[in-house]
Amino acid sequence: MQSKIISRRDLDFLLYEWLQVDTLTQRERFADHTRETFSATLDIAEQIATDLYAPHNKKNDQQEPHFDGETVHIIPEVKIALDAFCQAGLMAAGQDYDLGGMQLPSTLEKAASAYFTGANAGTSSYTFLTIGNSNTLLKYGSPQQIDTFVKPMLAGRFFGTMCLSEPQAGSSLSDITTRAELQEDGNYRLTGNKMWISAGEHELSENIVHLVLAKIPGPDGKTIPGVKGISLFIVPKILVGADGTLGERNDVVLAGLNHKMGYRGTTNCLLNFGEGKFKPQGKAGAIGYLVGAPHKGLGYMFHMMNEARIGVGLGAVVLGYTGYLHALDYARDRPQGRHPQAKDPAQPQIPIIEHTDVKRMLLAQKTYVEGGLALILYCSRLVDEEETGATEEARRHATMLLDILTPIAKSWPSQWCLEANSLAIQVHGGYGYTREYNVEQFYRDNRLNPIHEGTHGIHGLDLLGRKVVLLDGALFKALGGEIQKTIIAAMAVPELAGYAGSLGAALQRIAAVTQKLHGAGDMNKTLANASLYLEATGHAVVAWIWLQQALVAVGKDGVDADFYRGKLQACRYFFNWELPKVQQQLDLLESIDTTTLDMQDSWF
């Protein structure tokens, strides 16, 4: 029976036929691996996700974590699933051997993680936040911090979080007020509140390692205004001794749980630091350990945030993907109606997949989720190139591509794979709007992804306001160069030449419109419609990704011919139905329209 979490055939196509990840085994870091070990990792991921994650997804949603004033209660299936994940070595899958890792490529690690998020978004959050926390400390933490906190996290004994937002600040991190006071022993005492902290309180692990942004006051007691004053601290729930043993409770207290529309299986917390309920070492204040240098915290945290943004994009993809597979299965089994020219009621009804409009909805879903998955795996492949590329130039080129693609990789799937979930509900009809079927939960879970780790608006500002002009446009030129390579290759294939021409025209217009926007002479006008710019550019990028897939699929016959024809038909759909939207959006952007900018509060 084929998985309804994600298509393994599609995954294999993307990994081996398109991205050719098996060639990474020729590099020293991955030399112990083969395609067989890569595939075995995916097999294990699919099995654990299918057997232990997916069965409690609905229960996790309906019986969400609750707080009795002392303890957060979570259904037992969550810990069973997480323990299996950790015991399989997947927490450290991408890490060095001396950290207990497998030294898997990032591309394989992301592909494996897709199964868990698709099977159960709520349960998977605990481990993936821990992985991001660990990666940040491995890059910026001291050897002692790595020994004390990272190694237990990679072993699955400790879990981790990221604590950025505050009730009054949200995404405006320059306005955080959490303070970190230097102590005589060289450590810090933190006081303040953090909001929207996923996995912030539970009893699923021995300890919780919070990475907390806070400001260090100067001798006058004042903090540095803005983001330049932000530092990063490790604040464990339970203090850890020099020998690794757990000690007393730190002054970190759960003030309450947030009750979300979806993602209900992950505790989402308001945490109080230093309120005095606990008095570690005899006094109030949460004990924290400075990571790296003072006032560099936001830069450090961006390492985890950027990793999380790719993870959010992946989460959006796989929730859309599993919704698509559920809708496809339903459409094949659900009889209803007859063809317009065959209305004889004596004839049997046909499966709804035979209806043209249902095909339209399924085809749209296919292009969104398979295109989105390809985009995320391409970005993961860039991570591998960034870390293990043969030359410094190759590594630098990968970094530039990854930097400019990150806002798109986070935001495009969050918008369009959510739309795939909406279409999955529509395919189910009235049944899709009931809790007896799974697709309504997939939609609710996915609705978080356009919000967290930066809204569409924030990533639009990042792409148009910063990334496309960074280093005199070097990132933008690097991406354009890669797209142009694909256009040239597709021009040589008669079946794809028309698509190549359309993509080339879109690329030229995006470049011209970008230049005109930045020549407006007023950044308010330049950035007024940045979200639309993000959407238009994202669609062009995914069209490029689809054209690359088509180059692999074209001319393939044999036993798998239907699979390749499906790829080519999806490419045809995206170029005929989706890419034309970009030109209309660029018309509006090119006009430097100020309709939204000119709107006044009192006019609403």
mmCIF file of C-alpha atoms in Angstrom, residues 288-459:
data_model
loop_
_atom_site.group_PDB
_atom_site.id
_atom_site.type_symbol
_atom_site.label_atom_id
_atom_site.label_comp_id
_atom_site.label_asym_id
_atom_site.label_seq_id
_atom_site.Cartn_x
_atom_site.Cartn_y
_atom_site.Cartn_z
ATOM 1 C CA GLY A 288 21.609 31.926 31.826
ATOM 2 C CA TYR A 289 24.887 31.359 30.013
ATOM 3 C CA LEU A 290 26.030 33.795 27.342
ATOM 4 C CA VAL A 291 26.518 32.274 23.879
ATOM 5 C CA GLY A 292 29.427 33.797 21.996
ATOM 6 C CA ALA A 293 30.038 37.524 22.363
ATOM 7 C CA PRO A 294 27.633 40.003 23.965
ATOM 8 C CA HIS A 295 25.354 42.038 21.659
ATOM 9 C CA LYS A 296 25.754 39.524 18.806
ATOM 10 C CA GLY A 297 22.729 37.439 19.730
ATOM 11 C CA LEU A 298 20.409 38.259 16.868
ATOM 12 C CA GLY A 299 23.036 37.289 14.313
ATOM 13 C CA TYR A 300 23.546 33.978 16.100
ATOM 14 C CA MET A 301 19.825 33.341 16.350
ATOM 15 C CA PHE A 302 19.402 34.011 12.641
ATOM 16 C CA HIS A 303 21.313 30.764 12.066
ATOM 17 C CA MET A 304 18.499 28.885 13.772
ATOM 18 C CA MET A 305 15.825 31.118 12.250
ATOM 19 C CA ASN A 306 17.032 30.594 8.680
ATOM 20 C CA GLU A 307 17.215 26.850 9.241
ATOM 21 C CA ALA A 308 13.730 27.015 10.734
ATOM 22 C CA ARG A 309 12.470 28.972 7.724
ATOM 23 C CA ILE A 310 13.477 26.165 5.381
ATOM 24 C CA GLY A 311 11.843 23.805 7.896
ATOM 25 C CA VAL A 312 8.634 25.845 7.841
ATOM 26 C CA GLY A 313 8.608 25.655 4.063
ATOM 27 C CA LEU A 314 9.061 21.898 4.255
ATOM 28 C CA GLY A 315 6.300 21.625 6.847
ATOM 29 C CA ALA A 316 3.951 23.565 4.595
ATOM 30 C CA VAL A 317 4.839 21.337 1.653
ATOM 31 C CA VAL A 318 4.266 18.018 3.379
ATOM 32 C CA LEU A 319 0.990 19.074 4.995
ATOM 33 C CA GLY A 320 -0.172 20.106 1.536
ATOM 34 C CA TYR A 321 1.276 16.901 0.096
ATOM 35 C CA THR A 322 -0.496 14.538 2.475
ATOM 36 C CA GLY A 323 -3.721 16.480 1.886
ATOM 37 C CA TYR A 324 -3.257 16.024 -1.853
ATOM 38 C CA LEU A 325 -2.697 12.268 -1.501
ATOM 39 C CA HIS A 326 -5.774 11.952 0.716
ATOM 40 C CA ALA A 327 -7.825 13.896 -1.850
ATOM 41 C CA LEU A 328 -6.456 11.778 -4.703
ATOM 42 C CA ASP A 329 -7.361 8.575 -2.886
ATOM 43 C CA TYR A 330 -10.842 9.889 -2.101
ATOM 44 C CA ALA A 331 -11.432 11.033 -5.695
ATOM 45 C CA ARG A 332 -10.549 7.603 -7.047
ATOM 46 C CA ASP A 333 -12.927 5.827 -4.671
ATOM 47 C CA ARG A 334 -15.879 8.221 -4.480
ATOM 48 C CA PRO A 335 -18.580 7.592 -7.130
ATOM 49 C CA GLN A 336 -20.772 10.566 -7.957
ATOM 50 C CA GLY A 337 -22.475 11.866 -11.067
ATOM 51 C CA ARG A 338 -21.911 11.109 -14.726
ATOM 52 C CA HIS A 339 -20.230 12.757 -17.684
ATOM 53 C CA PRO A 340 -22.097 15.744 -19.207
ATOM 54 C CA GLN A 341 -22.854 13.744 -22.364
ATOM 55 C CA ALA A 342 -23.824 10.572 -20.507
ATOM 56 C CA LYS A 343 -26.711 11.542 -18.240
ATOM 57 C CA ASP A 344 -28.577 8.215 -18.330
ATOM 58 C CA PRO A 345 -29.506 7.597 -14.647
ATOM 59 C CA ALA A 346 -29.582 3.867 -15.344
ATOM 60 C CA GLN A 347 -25.850 3.928 -15.877
ATOM 61 C CA PRO A 348 -23.529 3.633 -12.852
ATOM 62 C CA GLN A 349 -22.002 6.749 -11.375
ATOM 63 C CA ILE A 350 -18.373 7.475 -12.160
ATOM 64 C CA PRO A 351 -15.527 8.145 -9.712
ATOM 65 C CA ILE A 352 -15.258 11.889 -9.214
ATOM 66 C CA ILE A 353 -11.676 11.854 -10.516
ATOM 67 C CA GLU A 354 -13.289 11.491 -13.968
ATOM 68 C CA HIS A 355 -14.835 14.964 -13.647
ATOM 69 C CA THR A 356 -12.789 17.680 -15.309
ATOM 70 C CA ASP A 357 -13.044 20.166 -12.448
ATOM 71 C CA VAL A 358 -11.831 17.568 -9.959
ATOM 72 C CA LYS A 359 -8.884 16.876 -12.252
ATOM 73 C CA ARG A 360 -8.212 20.619 -12.266
ATOM 74 C CA MET A 361 -8.134 20.770 -8.479
ATOM 75 C CA LEU A 362 -5.944 17.690 -8.163
ATOM 76 C CA LEU A 363 -3.579 18.926 -10.847
ATOM 77 C CA ALA A 364 -3.240 22.289 -9.101
ATOM 78 C CA GLN A 365 -2.451 20.498 -5.843
ATOM 79 C CA LYS A 366 0.107 18.301 -7.590
ATOM 80 C CA THR A 367 1.943 21.298 -9.042
ATOM 81 C CA TYR A 368 1.980 23.135 -5.711
ATOM 82 C CA VAL A 369 3.159 20.271 -3.521
ATOM 83 C CA GLU A 370 5.574 18.562 -5.908
ATOM 84 C CA GLY A 371 6.966 21.932 -6.970
ATOM 85 C CA GLY A 372 7.260 23.024 -3.351
ATOM 86 C CA LEU A 373 8.982 19.804 -2.284
ATOM 87 C CA ALA A 374 11.451 20.145 -5.138
ATOM 88 C CA LEU A 375 12.220 23.732 -4.099
ATOM 89 C CA ILE A 376 12.922 22.738 -0.489
ATOM 90 C CA LEU A 377 15.124 19.805 -1.476
ATOM 91 C CA TYR A 378 16.993 22.034 -3.914
ATOM 92 C CA CYS A 379 17.702 24.442 -1.033
ATOM 93 C CA SER A 380 18.841 21.513 1.107
ATOM 94 C CA ARG A 381 21.146 20.444 -1.701
ATOM 95 C CA LEU A 382 22.596 23.962 -1.611
ATOM 96 C CA VAL A 383 23.347 23.460 2.094
ATOM 97 C CA ASP A 384 25.359 20.364 1.204
ATOM 98 C CA GLU A 385 27.172 22.303 -1.510
ATOM 99 C CA GLU A 386 27.788 25.193 0.873
ATOM 100 C CA GLU A 387 29.419 22.831 3.372
ATOM 101 C CA THR A 388 31.207 20.323 1.138
ATOM 102 C CA GLY A 389 31.604 21.936 -2.284
ATOM 103 C CA ALA A 390 34.886 21.210 -4.031
ATOM 104 C CA THR A 391 35.983 24.838 -4.333
ATOM 105 C CA GLU A 392 35.560 28.032 -2.358
ATOM 106 C CA GLU A 393 33.816 29.561 -5.350
ATOM 107 C CA ALA A 394 31.280 26.709 -5.471
ATOM 108 C CA ARG A 395 30.616 27.047 -1.746
ATOM 109 C CA ARG A 396 30.202 30.821 -1.984
ATOM 110 C CA HIS A 397 27.863 30.481 -4.974
ATOM 111 C CA ALA A 398 25.697 28.023 -3.025
ATOM 112 C CA THR A 399 25.546 30.449 -0.090
ATOM 113 C CA MET A 400 24.358 33.273 -2.333
ATOM 114 C CA LEU A 401 21.657 31.112 -3.902
ATOM 115 C CA LEU A 402 20.513 29.880 -0.509
ATOM 116 C CA ASP A 403 20.349 33.410 0.887
ATOM 117 C CA ILE A 404 18.119 34.738 -1.865
ATOM 118 C CA LEU A 405 15.941 31.615 -2.022
ATOM 119 C CA THR A 406 15.284 31.353 1.748
ATOM 120 C CA PRO A 407 12.415 33.914 1.884
ATOM 121 C CA ILE A 408 10.832 32.209 -1.143
ATOM 122 C CA ALA A 409 11.365 28.701 0.264
ATOM 123 C CA LYS A 410 9.631 29.726 3.480
ATOM 124 C CA SER A 411 6.785 31.761 2.008
ATOM 125 C CA TRP A 412 5.823 30.226 -1.344
ATOM 126 C CA PRO A 413 4.936 26.782 0.064
ATOM 127 C CA SER A 414 3.223 28.449 3.030
ATOM 128 C CA GLN A 415 0.873 30.189 0.609
ATOM 129 C CA TRP A 416 0.357 27.664 -2.149
ATOM 130 C CA CYS A 417 0.547 24.375 -0.278
ATOM 131 C CA LEU A 418 -2.040 25.821 2.091
ATOM 132 C CA GLU A 419 -4.110 26.434 -1.035
ATOM 133 C CA ALA A 420 -3.533 22.757 -1.858
ATOM 134 C CA ASN A 421 -5.104 21.895 1.501
ATOM 135 C CA SER A 422 -8.065 24.113 0.695
ATOM 136 C CA LEU A 423 -8.512 22.300 -2.622
ATOM 137 C CA ALA A 424 -8.214 18.926 -0.849
ATOM 138 C CA ILE A 425 -11.186 19.895 1.311
ATOM 139 C CA GLN A 426 -13.067 20.974 -1.821
ATOM 140 C CA VAL A 427 -12.413 17.625 -3.525
ATOM 141 C CA HIS A 428 -13.924 15.887 -0.494
ATOM 142 C CA GLY A 429 -16.977 18.125 -0.667
ATOM 143 C CA GLY A 430 -19.033 18.243 2.510
ATOM 144 C CA TYR A 431 -17.084 15.361 3.997
ATOM 145 C CA GLY A 432 -13.899 17.429 3.809
ATOM 146 C CA TYR A 433 -15.396 19.993 6.166
ATOM 147 C CA THR A 434 -15.985 17.417 8.888
ATOM 148 C CA ARG A 435 -13.614 16.270 11.607
ATOM 149 C CA GLU A 436 -14.280 12.655 10.634
ATOM 150 C CA TYR A 437 -11.939 13.178 7.671
ATOM 151 C CA ASN A 438 -8.304 14.241 7.947
ATOM 152 C CA VAL A 439 -8.090 17.057 5.433
ATOM 153 C CA GLU A 440 -9.659 19.733 7.652
ATOM 154 C CA GLN A 441 -6.917 19.202 10.250
ATOM 155 C CA PHE A 442 -4.200 19.395 7.612
ATOM 156 C CA TYR A 443 -5.564 22.809 6.632
ATOM 157 C CA ARG A 444 -5.684 24.045 10.232
ATOM 158 C CA ASP A 445 -2.179 22.775 10.952
ATOM 159 C CA ASN A 446 -0.826 24.365 7.783
ATOM 160 C CA ARG A 447 -2.439 27.742 8.453
ATOM 161 C CA LEU A 448 0.329 28.502 10.957
ATOM 162 C CA ASN A 449 3.064 28.366 8.340
ATOM 163 C CA PRO A 450 2.334 31.728 6.642
ATOM 164 C CA ILE A 451 2.697 33.303 10.107
ATOM 165 C CA HIS A 452 5.583 31.873 12.096
ATOM 166 C CA GLU A 453 9.284 32.396 11.377
ATOM 167 C CA GLY A 454 8.335 35.618 9.633
ATOM 168 C CA THR A 455 5.073 36.515 7.916
ATOM 169 C CA HIS A 456 4.744 36.942 4.153
ATOM 170 C CA GLY A 457 5.084 40.677 4.685
ATOM 171 C CA ILE A 458 8.380 40.300 6.502
ATOM 172 C CA HIS A 459 9.844 38.004 3.866
#
